[in-house]
Amino acid sequence: MILRGTVRADRPLVVLAVGEEARYLPPDLPVLLTGMGKVNAASAVSAVLAAGPRPSLLLNLGTAGALRPGWAGIHEVATVLQHDLDTALLRTLTGETCGAPLTLAAEGAVLATGDTFVADDDARDRLAERADLVDMEGYAVAWAAAQAGVPCRLVKQVSDEAGDGAARTWKESVDACARDLADWAARHVA
């Protein structure tokens, strides 16, 4: 976990997984780099929120794989779910809902979050039945924000097609994605 800048109650905190995604963000923005995966994201966000002060908004920017042909560019997430947690099975075992999808906005993409970098056509096609995009941190950031009562937005730049060759494509596209995310932030973050 790396925190750049100072968290203030009157400003958003921009949350990303890795430095490559944050490379072009303005230096005056407070930025939290969580590391990859749900555990890193949830624990980093929770630690910063517990230490206080709490930001006006958690803004999770980052890259995501497209689960459907033709998806490109930047998308705000309306709903985020965990693709690697069997919520339905756990409900039959305990009678309780664990890890239910989170609604963040009225309109936008459905994001599936899991601790797997999806780089397989079959896995991508299965996930496309439930979501538009896939990442490794979004649900954890949104969950930690909800637990702390802090508003949250997830904004994702498509970096790859989440199929065969996605890892190579991510490495080739992450710099351009970081530029696009920084441009988006410059226009939308006060």
PDB file of C-alpha atoms in Angstrom, residues 1 21 26 29 59-60 67-69 71 74 79-80 90 92 106 113 120 123 133 139-141 143 150 163 180 182 188:
ATOM      1  CA  MET A   1       0.000   0.000   0.000  1.00  0.00           C
ATOM      2  CA  GLU A  21      -2.296   2.939 -13.810  1.00  0.00           C
ATOM      3  CA  PRO A  26      -2.069  15.180 -11.365  1.00  0.00           C
ATOM      4  CA  LEU A  29      -4.622  14.470  -6.196  1.00  0.00           C
ATOM      5  CA  LEU A  59     -12.873   7.073  -6.723  1.00  0.00           C
ATOM      6  CA  ASN A  60     -11.544   3.747  -7.941  1.00  0.00           C
ATOM      7  CA  LEU A  67     -16.106  -9.457 -21.524  1.00  0.00           C
ATOM      8  CA  ARG A  68     -17.983  -8.664 -24.728  1.00  0.00           C
ATOM      9  CA  PRO A  69     -16.808  -7.754 -28.233  1.00  0.00           C
ATOM     10  CA  TRP A  71     -16.311  -2.827 -25.450  1.00  0.00           C
ATOM     11  CA  ILE A  74     -13.892   4.347 -20.173  1.00  0.00           C
ATOM     12  CA  THR A  79     -23.134  -2.686 -10.333  1.00  0.00           C
ATOM     13  CA  VAL A  80     -20.165  -4.676  -9.088  1.00  0.00           C
ATOM     14  CA  LEU A  90     -23.112 -19.913   0.715  1.00  0.00           C
ATOM     15  CA  THR A  92     -27.957 -22.367   1.021  1.00  0.00           C
ATOM     16  CA  ALA A 106     -28.412   3.959 -11.771  1.00  0.00           C
ATOM     17  CA  THR A 113     -14.290  -8.609  -9.566  1.00  0.00           C
ATOM     18  CA  ASP A 120      -8.851 -17.325 -21.111  1.00  0.00           C
ATOM     19  CA  ALA A 123     -13.571 -18.014 -18.561  1.00  0.00           C
ATOM     20  CA  LEU A 133     -16.135  -5.925 -17.525  1.00  0.00           C
ATOM     21  CA  TYR A 139     -15.736  -4.952  -5.440  1.00  0.00           C
ATOM     22  CA  ALA A 140     -13.306  -4.749  -2.532  1.00  0.00           C
ATOM     23  CA  VAL A 141     -12.966  -0.962  -2.844  1.00  0.00           C
ATOM     24  CA  TRP A 143     -17.340  -2.883  -0.129  1.00  0.00           C
ATOM     25  CA  VAL A 150     -18.078   6.793   2.258  1.00  0.00           C
ATOM     26  CA  GLY A 163      -9.295 -13.705 -23.291  1.00  0.00           C
ATOM     27  CA  ASP A 180      -6.908   8.157 -20.641  1.00  0.00           C
ATOM     28  CA  ALA A 182      -5.692  10.853 -16.080  1.00  0.00           C
ATOM     29  CA  HIS A 188     -14.304  15.005 -13.611  1.00  0.00           C
TER      30      HIS A 188
END
